[in-house]
Structures are given as C-alpha cells and as structure tokens.
Amino acid sequence: MIAGLYIDGTSPLHRAGAGIKILAMIALGTGVFLIPDWPVVTVILTTVLVFYPLCGFGPSVIWAQVKPIFWLLLIFFAVQLWLNDWQAGLLVIARVAAIVLFASLVTLTTKTSAMLASLERAMGPLRPLGVNPEKVSLAISMVLRFIPVIATVASEIRDAQRARGLDKSILAMVVPLLIRTLKMADDVADAIEARSFDPDETAS
Amino acid sequence: MNTKDIVYIALFAALTAVLGLFPPLTLPVTGVPVTAQSLGPMLAGAILGARRGGLSIVLFLVLVAVGLPLLSGGRGGFGVMIGVTGGFIFGWAISAFVIGLLIEHFWNDLTVIKATLAIGFGGIVVLYAIGNAWVAVAADISYWQATVGAAPFLIGDAIKVAIAVAACLAVRRSYPLISKAR
C-alpha cells in the first residue's frame, strides 16, 4: 500500500469531517476569485497560515507546500509588476498561495481512508445517473493493489532491456509495459469473474 | 460496463501512477523538466478508447485528490490540483477522452499520420487550451501570455506524442482492444 500525505494530529481541523473541509476549500477557492481586492485576500492568506501552527505544523511543513510553486509565484509577481502595479502582483500571489495552502491543509489533516469514505457517501445519490459505488470501490482498491505490481513489472522490463542494451529507449520500455499490463488485466478480470463478482447485482 | 472494463480502467490508472515514478529528464538549454507521467493520459485514450481511457484518468485524479502522492515527484492532494498548473492536471482526463474518440474514429485504417493527429490534438491542443486558460485566470494574465509561458514544454510533449503514437500502433497490432469494444 502507498502511504498518504496525512500527518497525524489532534487539532480541531484533524477532527473535523472530511466533507466539511472539502466544502470549506471550495468556498475559499471561489471566494478569493470573487473578491479581487488585495487587502482582503492577504487577510485570508494570513488566516490560512495561522491554521498551520494551530494544527501542529511548523514552518518546514508550510515551506514544503509552497516550494513547488515558489518560482512560478515569483514570475507571476514580476509579470504583474511589469504590466500593472505591485498591488496586482500581491493579489495574484496571495490568492494562489491561500488556495494552495488551504487545500494542502485539508490533505495534511485528513486520512486517505476518511476521504475515500466521504467520497463513497457522496456517490450514493449519483446512482440514478449510472454511477455504481460498488464498481468505483472495486476500481479504487484495484489501483492501490496494482501500483506496486506494475512498478515491479516496470523494473523487470528495465533490467531486461538493459541486458539488451536498450535501456535508453523509452519505447522499448513502454510497449512491453503496456502489453504486460493488458495481459494482467485480462487475467485479473477472469479471476474476479471466476469468484462470481457481479457489480450489477446490488448487495442490499 | 463489464468487469473487464473496470479492470482496464483501474490498471491504466495504476500505470499512470507508475509512470510518475520514473525520474524526469531535464531538457538541455531550457532546463524544462519532462516527466513520463503525461504519457499516461495519451496511452489510456489511445489504447482503451474514449470512455474507458477518460474514466481511468478520472480515477487516477480522484486518488491524487484524496491525498495519495501519485503525481510525479511524489506530489498529491488538493493543493497541487487546484494550484496554478491545475488545468494541465484536470485537462488530462479530457485529453484522454478526446484522444480516445479520435483513435476510435480512425481505428479501422489507423496510420502513423492519423494517430499523430489524434494524439497530438488531444494531448497538446486540447490539454494546452485548458491548462493555459487555468494559468491565465490564476495569474491574472492574458491567454496569449499564458500560451507563451507554456511554449517551452511543447518540446517534451512533442516527444511524448511520438512515443505514444508508436506505442499505440504497436499495441494495436499485438493487443487490439478498441475494435473488440465496438
């Protein structure tokens, strides 16, 4: 299994329901675009930042969230400074930083299992639209199971192609990986059907 | 949708995650990183077709959203997805769907040129249209400025289109799935 990005803690945000946090995230993401006013957005960003120590996360956690977009934010600020003024630049970077930091906060304080459980609950009402929660759950558990399997297959193929002197060729890597994945999919589907799994037959 | 379709969808979502584990190449001169992961949507669309290919990328994105570090470089969670380059990530699902539609359309007499058109249109034109629009809104710049900013990444994506075309044609000969589905 792959570990999620969750960091354990006991803060109110850790204990809040996954659904509420996701709704808050959507509200914040929409809000900062509806109010194109730099002092307001800066206040929102500061509020989001205050939540990090409240959840027990230090500056290194904040930096880890900002680092991947840091240069992009600097470029955006420079572009706005050149086209408009520094207030416009501040608005853009404060807006993006507030969204990214709050969204990361939701990810850091919510277990993957809690997230998946609220996803399954949210799918219930979609059943009339043709969404089948049993099928989605099957698919999700299969992805988690098969990532390590396919990663192993990929490294086997890499070794085999290295022995042939083909380790620089991406195509010599991708085609066998695809064929073996498809072959594996056929075997897995046969195995599931041999165990009488019928996703169209609802359990209750 | 039968069991086999669900397994194909799940395994291509897993494959896309595995492609993210390969270390990125850095292009000379420009220093733009090229990851193998964006091959995932191209291959899913070109090999599974529109519906299954699109859904497998949707499934992959759902798992990224719930907090699994499946994007290349071990990234994941909502922060990355709704950040500045979120359009390029959400766009993958639409890109895979469009590639699938075109490949299905050309399936019976698929040539290198037609496959390149299909994967190039879905994987570059459609993806960049969505991704650049997202960047333009997030950074408050014009669509044209966002397009210029994204241009250095075109080289890497052109290479990936070429790989996906070759892989799609090879798999079509040895393990065709789309004709069976129709």
XYZ file of C-alpha atoms in Angstrom:
386
model
C 0.000 0.000 0.000
C 1.068 3.586 -0.608
C 1.152 5.958 2.354
C -0.951 9.105 2.000
C 0.216 12.637 2.688
C -1.673 12.753 6.020
C 0.238 13.966 9.111
C -1.198 12.762 12.407
C -2.524 15.243 14.964
C -5.372 16.097 17.341
C -6.291 19.642 16.297
C -9.919 20.673 15.623
C -9.105 20.555 11.908
C -7.893 16.953 12.232
C -11.166 16.040 13.928
C -13.462 17.898 11.511
C -15.297 15.814 8.933
C -13.713 15.370 5.509
C -16.862 16.609 3.738
C -16.924 19.908 5.677
C -13.253 20.553 4.959
C -13.725 19.921 1.239
C -16.732 22.279 1.157
C -14.695 24.934 3.023
C -11.928 24.503 0.472
C -14.325 25.024 -2.423
C -15.808 28.079 -0.678
C -12.351 29.595 -0.119
C -11.231 28.816 -3.657
C -14.293 30.521 -5.094
C -14.234 33.381 -2.563
C -10.734 34.615 -3.354
C -11.660 34.903 -7.025
C -14.956 36.704 -6.303
C -13.177 39.344 -4.175
C -10.344 40.767 -6.321
C -9.176 43.000 -3.502
C -5.591 42.556 -2.261
C -6.047 43.542 1.439
C -8.943 41.057 1.836
C -7.073 38.228 0.110
C -3.947 38.955 2.181
C -6.038 38.684 5.371
C -7.435 35.339 4.129
C -3.896 34.111 3.407
C -2.736 35.151 6.885
C -5.700 33.312 8.442
C -4.816 30.168 6.495
C -1.189 30.494 7.652
C -2.301 30.797 11.302
C -4.056 27.413 10.979
C -0.722 25.644 10.356
C 0.738 26.139 13.880
C -2.767 25.503 15.301
C -2.673 22.073 13.627
C 0.825 21.446 14.965
C 2.686 22.057 11.695
C 5.922 24.047 11.739
C 7.430 26.382 9.117
C 9.087 23.446 7.325
C 5.645 21.980 6.518
C 4.465 25.349 5.148
C 7.610 25.675 3.036
C 7.137 22.142 1.666
C 3.715 23.212 0.309
C 4.937 26.497 -1.187
C 8.263 25.248 -2.580
C 6.906 23.569 -5.744
C 5.163 26.789 -6.862
C 7.610 29.311 -5.387
C 9.377 30.240 -8.657
C 6.088 30.334 -10.544
C 4.699 32.781 -7.966
C 7.784 34.985 -8.322
C 7.358 35.012 -12.101
C 3.653 35.887 -11.761
C 4.524 38.717 -9.396
C 7.130 40.026 -11.827
C 4.686 39.850 -14.764
C 2.018 41.774 -12.831
C 4.582 44.322 -11.665
C 5.580 44.870 -15.263
C 2.012 45.009 -16.663
C 0.204 46.708 -13.757
C 1.469 47.519 -10.268
C 2.654 45.765 -7.104
C -0.886 45.567 -5.667
C -1.982 43.448 -8.629
C 1.082 41.249 -8.135
C 0.362 40.845 -4.441
C -3.260 39.922 -5.203
C -2.216 37.181 -7.618
C 0.380 35.543 -5.393
C -1.690 35.902 -2.195
C -4.657 34.347 -3.979
C -2.754 31.342 -5.320
C -0.861 30.857 -2.045
C -4.094 30.991 0.016
C -5.784 28.365 -2.183
C -2.787 26.049 -2.309
C -2.004 26.326 1.409
C -5.610 25.722 2.463
C -6.020 22.787 0.084
C -2.765 21.304 1.393
C -4.043 21.814 4.926
C -7.117 19.724 4.075
C -4.902 16.982 2.622
C -2.485 17.054 5.581
C -5.226 16.783 8.225
C -7.500 14.200 6.568
C -6.730 10.493 6.349
C -6.975 8.981 2.871
C -9.431 6.430 4.265
C -11.706 9.203 5.628
C -11.507 10.952 2.257
C -12.463 7.768 0.400
C -15.316 7.088 2.851
C -16.823 10.534 2.246
C -16.331 10.005 -1.473
C -18.348 6.793 -1.274
C -21.101 8.545 0.682
C -21.171 11.339 -1.900
C -21.549 8.796 -4.709
C -24.735 7.270 -3.274
C -27.110 9.922 -4.690
C -25.388 9.626 -8.095
C -26.608 6.045 -8.550
C -29.586 7.083 -10.751
C -27.084 8.804 -13.089
C -25.358 5.484 -13.731
C -22.609 5.774 -11.126
C -22.228 2.451 -9.365
C -20.426 2.866 -5.993
C -19.537 -0.858 -5.880
C -17.748 -0.633 -9.217
C -15.932 2.542 -8.191
C -14.828 0.955 -4.910
C -13.582 -2.117 -6.775
C -11.647 0.076 -9.197
C -10.092 2.166 -6.395
C -8.926 -0.859 -4.425
C -7.504 -2.391 -7.611
C -5.448 0.723 -8.408
C -3.932 0.706 -4.912
C -3.182 -3.017 -5.186
C -1.662 -2.841 -8.666
C 0.602 0.211 -8.412
C 3.342 -1.839 -6.650
C 2.752 -4.778 -9.029
C 3.119 -2.644 -12.164
C 6.119 -0.841 -10.635
C 7.786 -4.254 -10.182
C 6.958 -5.228 -13.767
C 8.439 -1.906 -14.945
C 11.724 -2.532 -13.146
C 11.856 -6.109 -14.526
C 11.431 -4.764 -18.049
C 14.068 -2.122 -17.431
C 16.538 -4.823 -16.328
C 15.691 -6.989 -19.342
C 16.154 -4.099 -21.783
C 19.374 -3.031 -20.089
C 20.710 -6.541 -20.739
C 19.891 -5.962 -24.429
C 21.471 -2.516 -24.412
C 18.055 -0.889 -24.923
C 17.812 0.907 -21.590
C 17.957 4.320 -23.280
C 14.938 3.587 -25.485
C 11.669 4.729 -23.898
C 9.652 2.820 -26.484
C 11.408 -0.459 -25.636
C 10.231 0.215 -22.093
C 6.668 1.409 -22.753
C 5.431 -1.200 -25.242
C 6.258 -4.306 -23.135
C 4.882 -2.494 -20.077
C 1.583 -1.875 -21.892
C 1.289 -5.425 -23.213
C 2.040 -6.931 -19.823
C -0.439 -4.580 -18.131
C -3.170 -5.526 -20.605
C -2.399 -9.231 -20.230
C -2.508 -8.839 -16.463
C -5.860 -7.021 -16.738
C -7.343 -9.944 -18.669
C -6.125 -12.434 -16.055
C -7.419 -10.291 -13.185
C -10.831 -9.891 -14.845
C -11.041 -13.672 -15.314
C -10.080 -14.197 -11.669
C -12.740 -11.736 -10.479
C -15.424 -13.324 -12.613
C -14.402 -16.826 -11.509
C -15.254 -15.657 -7.976
C -18.756 -14.664 -9.136
C -18.349 -10.913 -8.649
C -21.262 -9.218 -10.341
C -21.174 -5.442 -9.960
C -24.639 -5.038 -11.449
C -26.194 -7.129 -8.700
C -26.544 -4.822 -5.684
C -25.745 -6.336 -2.310
C -28.684 -4.890 -0.374
C -19.558 -1.723 -18.330
C -18.363 -5.234 -17.517
C -15.713 -6.467 -15.105
C -13.001 -6.417 -17.764
C -13.642 -2.726 -18.490
C -13.335 -1.901 -14.775
C -10.038 -3.791 -14.580
C -8.658 -1.994 -17.662
C -9.669 1.363 -16.168
C -8.046 0.538 -12.812
C -4.841 -0.856 -14.302
C -4.321 2.141 -16.571
C -4.837 4.440 -13.586
C -2.160 2.393 -11.781
C 0.085 2.544 -14.863
C -0.208 6.337 -14.943
C 0.867 6.394 -11.293
C 3.845 4.126 -12.068
C 4.920 6.396 -14.972
C 5.187 9.151 -12.345
C 7.880 7.131 -10.552
C 10.326 7.399 -13.461
C 12.830 10.170 -12.840
C 12.129 13.231 -15.018
C 14.512 14.133 -17.836
C 15.686 17.716 -17.956
C 15.846 19.204 -21.439
C 19.171 20.790 -22.334
C 19.386 24.617 -22.620
C 15.842 25.389 -21.388
C 16.030 23.299 -18.208
C 12.386 22.296 -18.558
C 11.633 19.024 -16.758
C 9.922 16.322 -18.828
C 8.112 13.599 -16.900
C 6.912 10.300 -18.274
C 3.625 10.646 -16.398
C 1.804 12.702 -19.017
C 2.246 9.720 -21.354
C -0.407 8.067 -19.162
C -3.415 10.019 -20.454
C -2.214 9.697 -24.068
C -1.786 5.928 -23.751
C -5.047 5.459 -21.821
C -7.025 7.262 -24.528
C -5.182 5.694 -27.451
C -5.335 2.125 -26.157
C -8.555 1.926 -24.134
C -10.669 4.352 -26.178
C -12.647 7.409 -25.098
C -14.871 6.095 -22.322
C -12.506 3.690 -20.572
C -9.455 5.888 -21.167
C -11.152 9.033 -19.839
C -12.518 7.206 -16.791
C -9.143 5.679 -15.943
C -7.621 9.166 -15.759
C -10.597 10.427 -13.733
C -9.964 7.543 -11.321
C -6.270 8.428 -11.132
C -7.142 12.071 -10.395
C -9.619 11.062 -7.678
C -6.858 9.145 -5.911
C -4.500 12.115 -6.213
C -7.219 14.401 -4.825
C -7.866 12.240 -1.762
C -4.230 12.682 -0.772
C -2.123 9.938 -2.348
C 1.265 11.186 -3.600
C 0.872 9.729 -7.093
C 1.838 12.722 -9.240
C 5.443 12.722 -10.458
C 7.861 13.824 -7.766
C 5.585 12.362 -5.084
C 3.137 15.231 -5.217
C -0.552 14.881 -4.478
C -3.504 16.332 -2.615
C -5.836 19.186 -3.436
C -3.129 21.836 -3.205
C -1.357 20.701 -6.362
C -4.574 20.081 -8.241
C -6.130 23.491 -7.748
C -2.835 25.342 -7.818
C -1.509 27.298 -10.756
C -0.976 24.359 -13.104
C -4.176 22.534 -12.086
C -5.621 22.916 -15.579
C -2.890 20.713 -17.007
C -3.758 18.028 -14.453
C -7.567 18.144 -14.776
C -7.131 18.529 -18.530
C -5.585 15.039 -18.674
C -8.994 13.402 -18.293
C -10.484 15.415 -21.169
C -7.319 14.923 -23.203
C -7.547 11.120 -22.779
C -11.233 11.200 -23.739
C -10.633 13.267 -26.887
C -7.672 11.084 -27.942
C -9.869 8.020 -27.429
C -12.691 9.469 -29.541
C -10.350 10.283 -32.431
C -8.496 6.953 -32.292
C -11.839 5.109 -32.277
C -12.908 7.177 -35.275
C -9.700 6.354 -37.214
C -9.427 2.796 -35.856
C -10.113 0.737 -38.974
C -7.417 2.379 -41.071
C -5.168 3.893 -38.433
C -1.929 5.215 -39.923
C 1.025 6.990 -38.329
C -0.331 10.308 -39.610
C -3.843 9.764 -38.274
C -2.547 8.535 -34.912
C -0.247 11.570 -34.691
C -3.184 13.862 -35.487
C -5.376 12.213 -32.848
C -2.796 12.111 -30.059
C -1.288 15.491 -30.976
C -4.688 17.194 -31.000
C -5.919 15.612 -27.766
C -2.591 15.591 -25.959
C -1.323 19.028 -26.931
C -4.027 21.290 -28.441
C -6.842 20.317 -26.057
C -4.596 19.977 -22.997
C -2.830 23.306 -23.509
C -6.135 25.086 -24.236
C -7.422 24.021 -20.800
C -4.101 24.388 -18.968
C -3.324 27.839 -20.366
C -6.823 29.129 -19.612
C -6.360 27.993 -15.990
C -2.950 29.668 -15.712
C -4.356 32.870 -17.243
C -7.133 33.026 -14.619
C -4.900 32.095 -11.680
C -2.123 34.532 -12.589
C -4.402 37.278 -13.925
C -2.568 37.429 -17.248
C -3.922 37.211 -20.787
C -4.469 33.908 -22.540
C -1.762 34.760 -25.036
C 0.803 35.441 -22.294
C -0.022 32.082 -20.689
C 0.471 30.375 -24.058
C 3.901 31.952 -24.496
C 4.844 30.849 -20.982
C 3.846 27.249 -21.699
C 5.725 27.061 -25.011
C 8.995 25.575 -23.628
C 7.047 22.498 -22.517
C 5.956 21.772 -26.091
C 9.248 20.040 -26.946
C 8.783 17.445 -24.231
C 5.150 16.899 -25.153
C 6.002 16.506 -28.838
C 8.451 13.725 -27.873
C 5.727 12.087 -25.782
C 3.247 12.266 -28.656
C 5.779 10.457 -30.862
C 6.274 7.745 -28.216
C 2.514 7.371 -27.678
C 1.900 7.089 -31.450
C 4.497 4.336 -31.818
C 3.209 2.527 -28.715
C -0.419 2.855 -29.828
C 0.330 1.365 -33.253
C 2.416 -1.455 -31.761
C -0.301 -2.353 -29.265
C -2.966 -2.110 -31.974
C -1.136 -4.839 -33.906
C -0.482 -7.117 -30.951
C -3.265 -6.477 -28.439
C -6.156 -4.524 -30.001
C -8.891 -3.510 -27.540
C -10.880 -0.795 -29.248
C -12.263 -2.866 -32.119
C -13.414 -5.521 -29.674
C -15.387 -2.949 -27.725
C -17.331 -1.601 -30.705
